[in-house]
Tab-separated table of C-alpha atoms and ligand atoms in Angstrom:
chain	number	residue	atom	x	y	z
U	88	MET	CA	52.715	176.820	54.238
U	89	LEU	CA	50.792	178.897	51.743
U	90	GLN	CA	47.803	178.165	49.589
U	91	PHE	CA	46.450	180.618	47.044
U	92	ASP	CA	43.048	180.135	45.463
U	93	LEU	CA	42.183	182.317	42.523
U	94	LEU	CA	38.421	182.867	42.864
U	95	LYS	CA	37.621	185.230	40.011
U	96	THR	CA	39.271	187.473	37.426
U	97	GLU	CA	38.219	190.560	35.473
U	98	GLY	CA	40.805	191.656	32.924
U	99	HIS	CA	44.082	191.448	34.848
U	100	ALA	CA	42.282	192.089	38.158
U	101	ARG	CA	41.950	189.129	40.503
U	102	ARG	CA	39.894	188.111	43.519
U	103	GLY	CA	41.723	185.504	45.579
U	104	ARG	CA	42.102	183.795	48.926
U	105	LEU	CA	45.431	183.293	50.629
U	106	THR	CA	45.687	180.672	53.373
U	107	LEU	CA	48.683	181.069	55.684
U	108	ASN	CA	49.812	179.455	58.943
U	109	HIS	CA	47.985	182.088	61.053
U	110	GLY	CA	44.830	182.371	58.980
U	111	VAL	CA	43.089	183.312	55.786
U	112	VAL	CA	43.562	186.563	53.833
U	113	GLU	CA	41.008	187.666	51.252
U	114	THR	CA	42.698	189.422	48.317
U	115	PRO	CA	43.147	192.065	46.985
U	116	ILE	CA	44.358	193.252	50.380
U	117	PHE	CA	46.051	196.246	51.967
U	118	MET	CA	48.496	195.378	54.769
U	119	PRO	CA	49.008	197.988	57.519
U	120	VAL	CA	52.660	198.614	58.370
U	121	GLY	CA	53.855	197.726	61.881
U	122	THR	CA	57.589	198.300	61.595
U	123	TYR	CA	58.575	197.948	65.277
U	124	GLY	CA	55.943	195.359	66.154
U	125	THR	CA	53.179	197.950	66.410
U	126	VAL	CA	50.989	199.703	63.877
U	127	LYS	CA	51.767	203.134	65.318
U	128	GLY	CA	49.069	204.338	67.700
U	129	VAL	CA	46.593	201.514	67.041
U	130	MET	CA	45.700	198.686	69.422
U	131	PRO	CA	45.492	195.182	67.903
U	132	ALA	CA	41.797	195.059	68.915
U	133	SER	CA	41.136	198.193	66.818
U	134	LEU	CA	43.008	196.673	63.879
U	135	GLU	CA	40.743	193.647	64.075
U	136	ASP	CA	37.653	195.875	64.358
U	137	MET	CA	38.609	197.677	61.150
U	138	GLY	CA	39.060	194.381	59.334
U	139	ALA	CA	42.862	194.109	59.092
U	140	GLN	CA	43.704	190.564	57.993
U	141	ILE	CA	47.504	190.716	57.846
U	142	ILE	CA	50.056	193.258	59.037
U	143	LEU	CA	53.721	193.928	58.330
U	144	GLY	CA	56.716	193.779	60.607
U	145	ASN	CA	60.290	194.676	59.919
U	146	THR	CA	63.268	192.334	60.170
U	147	PHE	CA	65.797	195.141	60.388
U	148	HIS	CA	64.077	197.151	63.131
U	149	LEU	CA	63.167	194.141	65.284
U	150	TRP	CA	66.714	192.837	64.982
U	151	MET	CA	68.009	196.200	66.336
U	152	ARG	CA	65.350	196.372	69.052
U	153	PRO	CA	64.381	194.313	71.044
U	154	GLY	CA	66.839	191.871	69.417
U	155	LEU	CA	66.674	188.207	68.639
U	156	ASP	CA	67.010	186.836	72.192
U	157	VAL	CA	63.834	188.575	73.293
U	158	MET	CA	61.965	187.627	70.108
U	159	GLN	CA	63.072	184.011	70.546
U	160	SER	CA	61.881	183.939	74.166
U	161	PHE	CA	58.393	184.954	72.980
U	162	GLY	CA	58.367	182.287	70.290
U	163	GLY	CA	58.271	184.964	67.583
U	164	LEU	CA	56.543	188.224	66.728
U	165	HIS	CA	52.928	187.052	67.091
U	166	GLY	CA	53.204	186.292	70.806
U	167	PHE	CA	55.257	189.420	71.481
U	168	GLU	CA	52.958	191.973	69.829
U	169	LYS	CA	49.738	190.015	70.574
U	170	TRP	CA	48.547	189.732	67.005
U	171	ASP	CA	47.422	186.212	66.145
U	172	LYS	CA	46.518	186.769	62.489
U	173	PRO	CA	49.065	186.576	59.650
U	174	ILE	CA	52.214	188.716	59.602
U	175	LEU	CA	54.517	189.495	56.678
U	176	THR	CA	58.058	190.658	57.428
U	177	ASP	CA	60.194	192.657	55.031
U	178	SER	CA	63.729	191.338	54.756
U	179	GLY	CA	65.660	194.435	55.761
U	180	GLY	CA	67.040	195.100	52.283
U	181	PHE	CA	65.034	198.255	51.783
U	182	GLN	CA	65.672	199.533	55.314
U	183	VAL	CA	69.426	198.901	55.237
U	184	TRP	CA	69.550	200.607	51.863
U	185	SER	CA	67.769	203.609	53.386
U	186	LEU	CA	70.648	204.076	55.850
U	187	GLY	CA	72.526	205.971	53.138
U	188	ASP	CA	76.140	206.742	54.075
U	189	MET	CA	76.086	204.422	57.056
U	190	ARG	CA	76.240	201.243	54.986
U	191	LYS	CA	78.375	199.373	52.453
U	192	ILE	CA	76.725	196.870	50.115
U	193	THR	CA	78.867	193.966	48.878
U	194	GLU	CA	78.093	190.684	47.146
U	195	GLU	CA	78.307	188.934	50.507
U	196	GLY	CA	75.824	191.255	52.201
U	197	VAL	CA	75.485	194.696	53.768
U	198	HIS	CA	77.915	196.051	56.353
U	199	PHE	CA	76.579	198.900	58.434
U	200	ALA	CA	76.725	200.701	61.740
U	201	SER	CA	73.759	200.169	64.028
U	202	PRO	CA	71.671	203.357	64.068
U	203	VAL	CA	70.879	202.478	67.712
U	204	ASN	CA	74.364	202.141	69.249
U	205	GLY	CA	76.891	202.346	66.397
U	206	ASP	CA	77.865	198.645	66.613
U	207	LYS	CA	79.262	197.179	63.385
U	208	LEU	CA	76.645	194.831	61.940
U	209	PHE	CA	76.280	192.611	58.907
U	210	MET	CA	73.069	191.662	57.106
U	211	SER	CA	73.193	188.933	54.469
U	212	PRO	CA	70.518	186.782	52.836
U	213	GLU	CA	71.375	184.085	55.385
U	214	VAL	CA	71.151	186.457	58.377
U	215	SER	CA	67.830	187.839	57.123
U	216	MET	CA	66.384	184.327	56.835
U	217	GLN	CA	67.652	183.442	60.327
U	218	ILE	CA	66.009	186.535	61.831
U	219	GLN	CA	62.723	186.038	59.965
U	220	THR	CA	62.677	182.393	61.082
U	221	VAL	CA	62.886	183.533	64.720
U	222	LEU	CA	60.138	186.106	64.056
U	223	ASN	CA	58.036	183.238	62.601
U	224	SER	CA	56.250	185.566	60.174
U	225	ASP	CA	53.773	183.867	57.814
U	226	ILE	CA	55.355	185.493	54.782
U	227	VAL	CA	59.127	185.952	54.656
U	228	MET	CA	60.747	188.240	52.066
U	229	GLN	CA	64.048	187.440	50.363
U	230	LEU	CA	66.927	189.853	50.977
U	231	ASP	CA	67.179	192.106	47.940
U	232	GLU	CA	68.787	195.343	46.890
U	233	CYS	CA	66.135	197.942	46.250
U	234	THR	CA	67.451	199.696	43.133
U	235	PRO	CA	66.940	203.436	43.658
U	236	TYR	CA	65.695	205.787	40.939
U	237	TRP	CA	68.407	208.327	41.756
U	238	GLN	CA	72.020	207.391	42.370
U	239	GLY	CA	73.085	209.829	45.054
U	240	GLU	CA	70.964	212.759	46.194
U	241	LYS	CA	67.783	213.433	44.271
U	242	ASN	CA	68.355	216.026	41.517
U	243	VAL	CA	72.089	216.067	42.401
U	244	GLY	CA	73.181	212.519	41.485
U	245	HIS	CA	72.050	210.807	38.289
U	246	ILE	CA	69.147	208.591	37.304
U	247	THR	CA	70.085	204.896	37.597
U	248	THR	CA	71.505	203.675	34.282
U	249	GLU	CA	70.630	200.411	32.640
U	250	ALA	CA	74.053	198.983	33.555
U	251	GLU	CA	73.589	199.956	37.202
U	252	ALA	CA	70.051	198.553	37.293
U	253	ARG	CA	71.271	195.283	35.750
U	254	LYS	CA	74.110	194.894	38.209
U	255	SER	CA	71.741	195.482	41.125
U	256	MET	CA	69.027	193.180	39.747
U	257	GLU	CA	71.528	190.396	39.156
U	258	MET	CA	72.782	190.616	42.723
U	259	SER	CA	69.200	190.496	44.039
U	260	ARG	CA	68.723	187.407	41.896
U	261	ARG	CA	71.744	185.726	43.474
U	262	TRP	CA	70.493	186.804	46.899
U	263	ALA	CA	67.159	185.149	46.042
U	264	VAL	CA	68.982	181.845	45.539
U	265	ARG	CA	70.883	182.252	48.828
U	266	SER	CA	67.700	183.299	50.662
U	267	LYS	CA	65.829	180.229	49.426
U	268	THR	CA	68.689	177.852	50.251
U	269	GLU	CA	68.971	179.182	53.812
U	270	PHE	CA	65.177	179.306	54.314
U	271	GLU	CA	64.988	175.632	53.406
U	272	ARG	CA	68.044	174.683	55.465
U	273	LEU	CA	66.388	176.263	58.494
U	274	GLY	CA	63.230	174.227	57.943
U	275	ASN	CA	61.136	177.418	58.120
U	276	PRO	CA	57.463	176.302	57.937
U	277	ASN	CA	56.222	179.596	56.437
U	278	ALA	CA	56.292	180.989	52.876
U	279	LEU	CA	59.206	182.779	51.183
U	280	PHE	CA	58.539	185.389	48.460
U	281	GLY	CA	61.000	186.368	45.730
U	282	ILE	CA	61.275	190.061	44.780
U	283	VAL	CA	61.381	191.274	41.164
U	284	GLN	CA	63.813	194.160	40.595
U	285	GLY	CA	65.189	195.760	37.433
U	286	GLY	CA	64.680	199.475	37.997
U	287	MET	CA	62.689	201.292	35.343
U	288	PHE	CA	63.722	198.846	32.585
U	289	GLU	CA	61.024	196.458	31.382
U	290	HIS	CA	63.457	193.943	29.847
U	291	LEU	CA	65.396	193.757	33.132
U	292	ARG	CA	62.140	193.263	35.041
U	293	GLN	CA	61.292	190.460	32.607
U	294	GLU	CA	64.668	188.785	33.131
U	295	SER	CA	64.344	189.116	36.883
U	296	LEU	CA	60.860	187.637	37.005
U	297	GLU	CA	61.763	184.737	34.710
U	298	ALA	CA	64.678	183.763	36.925
U	299	LEU	CA	62.514	183.958	40.055
U	300	VAL	CA	59.645	182.017	38.467
U	301	GLU	CA	62.169	179.336	37.536
U	302	MET	CA	63.015	179.069	41.244
U	303	ASP	CA	59.343	178.394	42.019
U	304	PHE	CA	58.588	180.689	44.978
U	305	PRO	CA	55.100	180.394	46.543
U	306	GLY	CA	54.587	184.134	45.901
U	307	TYR	CA	56.258	187.094	44.195
U	308	ALA	CA	56.784	190.741	45.061
U	309	ILE	CA	57.523	193.689	42.836
U	310	GLY	CA	60.160	195.858	44.503
U	311	GLY	CA	62.034	198.973	43.502
U	312	VAL	CA	58.949	201.100	42.851
U	313	SER	CA	57.989	204.234	44.792
U	314	VAL	CA	61.715	204.942	45.132
U	315	GLY	CA	61.708	208.556	43.965
U	316	GLU	CA	60.589	208.021	40.355
U	317	PRO	CA	57.935	210.194	38.672
U	318	LYS	CA	54.402	208.828	38.879
U	319	ASP	CA	54.165	207.865	35.193
U	320	GLU	CA	57.316	205.726	35.562
U	321	MET	CA	55.780	203.916	38.529
U	322	LEU	CA	52.587	203.324	36.545
U	323	ARG	CA	54.608	201.996	33.592
U	324	ILE	CA	56.307	199.367	35.746
U	325	MET	CA	53.039	198.559	37.526
U	326	ALA	CA	51.410	197.935	34.138
U	327	HIS	CA	54.328	195.792	32.977
U	328	THR	CA	55.183	193.297	35.660
U	329	PRO	CA	52.287	191.909	37.754
U	330	HIS	CA	50.296	190.138	35.036
U	331	ARG	CA	53.464	188.457	33.727
U	332	LEU	CA	53.869	186.585	37.026
U	333	PRO	CA	52.322	183.093	37.435
U	334	ALA	CA	48.512	183.339	37.648
U	335	HIS	CA	48.203	180.844	40.502
U	336	LYS	CA	50.626	182.628	42.854
U	337	PRO	CA	50.016	185.804	44.938
U	338	ARG	CA	51.565	189.099	43.752
U	339	TYR	CA	52.670	191.809	46.138
U	340	LEU	CA	53.531	195.385	45.090
U	341	MET	CA	55.877	196.712	47.789
U	342	GLY	CA	55.468	200.168	49.307
U	343	VAL	CA	52.545	201.403	47.165
U	344	GLY	CA	50.683	203.755	47.468
U	345	THR	CA	47.811	206.265	47.214
U	346	PRO	CA	44.199	205.030	47.037
U	347	GLU	CA	44.337	205.626	43.261
U	348	ASP	CA	47.546	203.565	43.010
U	349	LEU	CA	45.871	200.675	44.840
U	350	VAL	CA	42.849	200.591	42.539
U	351	ASP	CA	45.102	200.928	39.459
U	352	GLY	CA	47.373	198.223	40.906
U	353	VAL	CA	44.455	195.821	41.247
U	354	ALA	CA	43.577	196.522	37.610
U	355	CYS	CA	47.176	195.584	36.718
U	356	GLY	CA	46.873	192.243	38.548
U	357	VAL	CA	48.300	193.020	42.012
U	358	ASP	CA	46.886	191.098	45.006
U	359	MET	CA	48.725	192.630	47.980
U	360	PHE	CA	49.838	196.138	48.946
U	361	ASP	CA	51.552	197.796	51.876
U	362	CYS	CA	52.380	201.424	52.460
U	363	VAL	CA	53.104	203.784	55.329
U	364	MET	CA	50.938	206.412	53.663
U	365	PRO	CA	47.676	205.916	55.614
U	366	THR	CA	49.474	205.735	58.987
U	367	ARG	CA	52.232	208.305	58.408
U	368	ASN	CA	49.973	210.802	56.679
U	369	ALA	CA	47.434	210.457	59.508
U	370	ARG	CA	50.078	211.600	61.977
U	371	ASN	CA	50.677	214.637	59.768
U	372	GLY	CA	46.973	215.504	59.622
U	373	HIS	CA	46.504	214.223	56.047
U	374	LEU	CA	43.245	212.281	55.833
U	375	PHE	CA	41.918	210.151	52.986
U	376	THR	CA	38.203	210.067	52.297
U	377	ARG	CA	35.869	208.725	49.657
U	378	TYR	CA	35.498	212.262	48.281
U	379	GLY	CA	39.146	213.255	48.246
U	380	ASP	CA	41.851	214.161	50.745
U	381	LEU	CA	41.579	216.585	53.615
U	382	LYS	CA	44.162	218.472	55.722
U	383	ILE	CA	42.787	218.637	59.241
U	384	ARG	CA	45.225	221.468	60.150
U	385	ASN	CA	43.416	223.782	57.749
U	386	ALA	CA	41.526	226.567	59.594
U	387	ARG	CA	38.384	225.904	57.571
U	388	HIS	CA	37.663	222.875	59.775
U	389	LYS	CA	37.688	224.924	63.005
U	390	SER	CA	33.943	224.800	63.627
U	391	ASP	CA	32.812	222.126	61.132
U	392	HIS	CA	30.404	219.699	62.781
U	393	ARG	CA	30.590	217.119	59.978
U	394	PRO	CA	32.546	213.856	60.307
U	395	LEU	CA	35.638	213.390	58.126
U	396	ASP	CA	33.660	211.218	55.745
U	397	GLU	CA	29.881	210.869	55.973
U	398	THR	CA	30.041	207.385	54.398
U	399	CYS	CA	32.777	206.037	56.703
U	400	THR	CA	31.881	203.574	59.478
U	401	CYS	CA	35.177	203.859	61.394
U	402	TYR	CA	35.267	204.694	65.108
U	403	ALA	CA	36.440	208.255	64.372
U	404	CYS	CA	33.605	208.993	61.927
U	405	ALA	CA	30.755	206.908	63.352
U	406	GLY	CA	31.584	205.985	66.949
U	407	ARG	CA	31.122	202.489	68.320
U	408	SER	CA	27.797	201.935	66.587
U	409	GLY	CA	29.430	202.440	63.208
U	410	VAL	CA	26.151	203.677	61.721
U	411	ALA	CA	24.222	206.903	61.159
U	412	HIS	CA	21.059	207.636	63.183
U	413	ALA	CA	17.632	208.207	61.625
U	414	ASP	CA	18.316	211.986	61.501
U	415	GLY	CA	21.620	211.291	59.727
U	416	GLY	CA	23.591	212.232	62.869
U	417	ARG	CA	26.490	210.069	64.012
U	418	ASP	CA	28.210	209.174	67.244
U	419	GLY	CA	31.593	209.885	65.704
U	420	PHE	CA	33.831	212.914	66.082
U	421	SER	CA	33.562	216.182	64.156
U	422	ARG	CA	36.171	217.730	61.916
U	423	ALA	CA	36.184	220.626	64.421
U	424	TYR	CA	37.176	218.273	67.255
U	425	LEU	CA	39.924	216.589	65.217
U	426	HIS	CA	41.214	220.037	64.206
U	427	HIS	CA	41.218	221.035	67.879
U	428	LEU	CA	43.105	217.878	68.967
U	429	ASP	CA	45.717	218.541	66.305
U	430	ARG	CA	46.181	222.164	67.366
U	431	CYS	CA	46.653	221.106	70.974
U	432	GLY	CA	49.059	218.300	70.087
U	433	GLU	CA	46.793	215.806	71.856
U	434	MET	CA	47.602	212.075	71.380
U	435	LEU	CA	44.021	211.252	70.506
U	436	GLY	CA	44.337	213.334	67.324
U	437	PRO	CA	46.830	211.095	65.488
U	438	MET	CA	45.197	207.980	66.978
U	439	LEU	CA	41.779	208.810	65.521
U	440	ALA	CA	43.328	209.972	62.253
U	441	THR	CA	45.210	206.677	61.952
U	442	ILE	CA	42.086	204.641	62.685
U	443	HIS	CA	40.200	206.571	60.013
U	444	ASN	CA	42.904	206.344	57.327
U	445	LEU	CA	43.515	202.630	57.860
U	446	HIS	CA	39.789	201.970	57.877
U	447	TYR	CA	39.526	203.910	54.621
U	448	TYR	CA	42.275	201.822	52.957
U	449	LEU	CA	40.955	198.503	54.295
U	450	ASN	CA	37.386	199.348	53.335
U	451	LEU	CA	38.517	200.444	49.872
U	452	MET	CA	39.994	196.979	49.338
U	453	LYS	CA	36.820	195.422	50.727
U	454	GLU	CA	34.799	197.368	48.147
U	455	VAL	CA	37.240	196.285	45.447
U	456	ARG	CA	36.740	192.633	46.477
U	457	ALA	CA	32.951	193.036	46.447
U	458	ALA	CA	33.101	194.621	42.982
U	459	LEU	CA	35.263	191.753	41.696
U	460	ASP	CA	32.888	189.205	43.254
U	461	ALA	CA	30.041	190.895	41.385
U	462	GLY	CA	32.003	191.075	38.122
U	463	ALA	CA	31.678	194.881	38.304
U	464	PHE	CA	35.238	196.098	38.846
U	465	ALA	CA	35.311	198.310	35.738
U	466	ALA	CA	32.209	200.185	36.905
U	467	PHE	CA	33.682	200.410	40.402
U	468	GLN	CA	36.846	202.040	39.060
U	469	GLN	CA	34.802	204.756	37.321
U	470	GLN	CA	32.696	205.464	40.403
U	471	PHE	CA	35.821	205.504	42.588
U	472	ARG	CA	37.497	208.096	40.381
U	473	SER	CA	34.502	210.396	40.177
U	474	ASP	CA	33.869	210.146	43.952
U	475	ARG	CA	37.493	210.959	44.768
U	476	ALA	CA	37.388	213.984	42.422
U	477	ARG	CA	34.212	215.366	44.054
U	478	GLY	CA	36.050	217.079	46.901
U	479	VAL	CA	35.425	217.096	50.652
E	54	LIG	N1	59.729	198.078	50.287
E	54	LIG	C1	59.467	198.923	49.279
E	54	LIG	N2	60.206	198.615	48.185
E	54	LIG	C2	60.948	197.544	48.531
E	54	LIG	C3	61.935	196.767	47.827
E	54	LIG	O1	62.262	197.002	46.657
E	54	LIG	N3	62.506	195.724	48.524
E	54	LIG	C4	62.169	195.457	49.820
E	54	LIG	N4	62.774	194.433	50.446
E	54	LIG	N5	61.260	196.184	50.496
E	54	LIG	C5	60.672	197.203	49.851
E	55	LIG	ZN1	36.341	207.332	59.246
């Protein structure tokens, strides 16, 4: 089941509320990525503390390990990973595509060798729906082909042509039909989203979305962005597609992006985002803050007593109290300490960095929602940009 209530709009931007089988999600929302049934390095209790409302899981990875028998014996992903709020699972299309030489895509589905043990495996729209039904995720994604920007190696192959993009989009469209048929045959009680493809071609995106809208999905995703294209191309597609989707259905931009991309995406009418950027970058010492980004490996942090972000209330910046003391001091950790943990390769370093980055992304969306509630999103956007340009 899925219910979407549109609470308020400002231009194309929307404030909404999504009700799913495992709970309510206030939109616009950022969804932390938990590929293998864990948001890397973060306990579910911490995710709740930082206000995560819905997380991702991955059909492909969970199918490889631990496999369907184990998932079935736990009654799905929620009971296995001990997360009782909503979960969205990606279909495996993007991940199988990322295998490169190890796979062969046909109309029927994708043949590939297991990256775990080399076994010959086959993923089709039907198989993806069967796996996601066992996982019992609240939002199920159709199997699609993520049309790449480059055909072959970047700067060695060629940019996807219109004919190639059309062929790929049309197959994703047929896979949408097969996904929906199988999802319904299985009696899956959750919600299936269709995925708009079409590469960098607006008219193909339009065709794709019209066909999907005709099929009446409870929600729609925009796929095939952040696939190696230049930023202005991504922004062009982001400005084109979301607001053309039905107003009363949720819209999900897959795999995007930077904090700026999220705020711009909201302005274009997107309700849901996911990206590995806050978690992956954290593990590489790249931290996002209100006043710009910071590389904790940089020697200039060696003896800096300040927190990462003086306005952040995360556990890393402000400790358990989450607030500053009367003298402005905080119970959180210093940049110097985080720099030290990184230099020593200590586990706590990436854990704290991940908590901070996710908190930053989730709080950014919370501020976006508050601005939309107040009818002040345009002013928020301006303040956001000037804050981010200030520097840390
Ligand atoms: N994640 C990022 N982009 C995509 C996409 O185009 N399709 C799917 N299934 N997942 C994605
Ligand atoms: Zn913080």
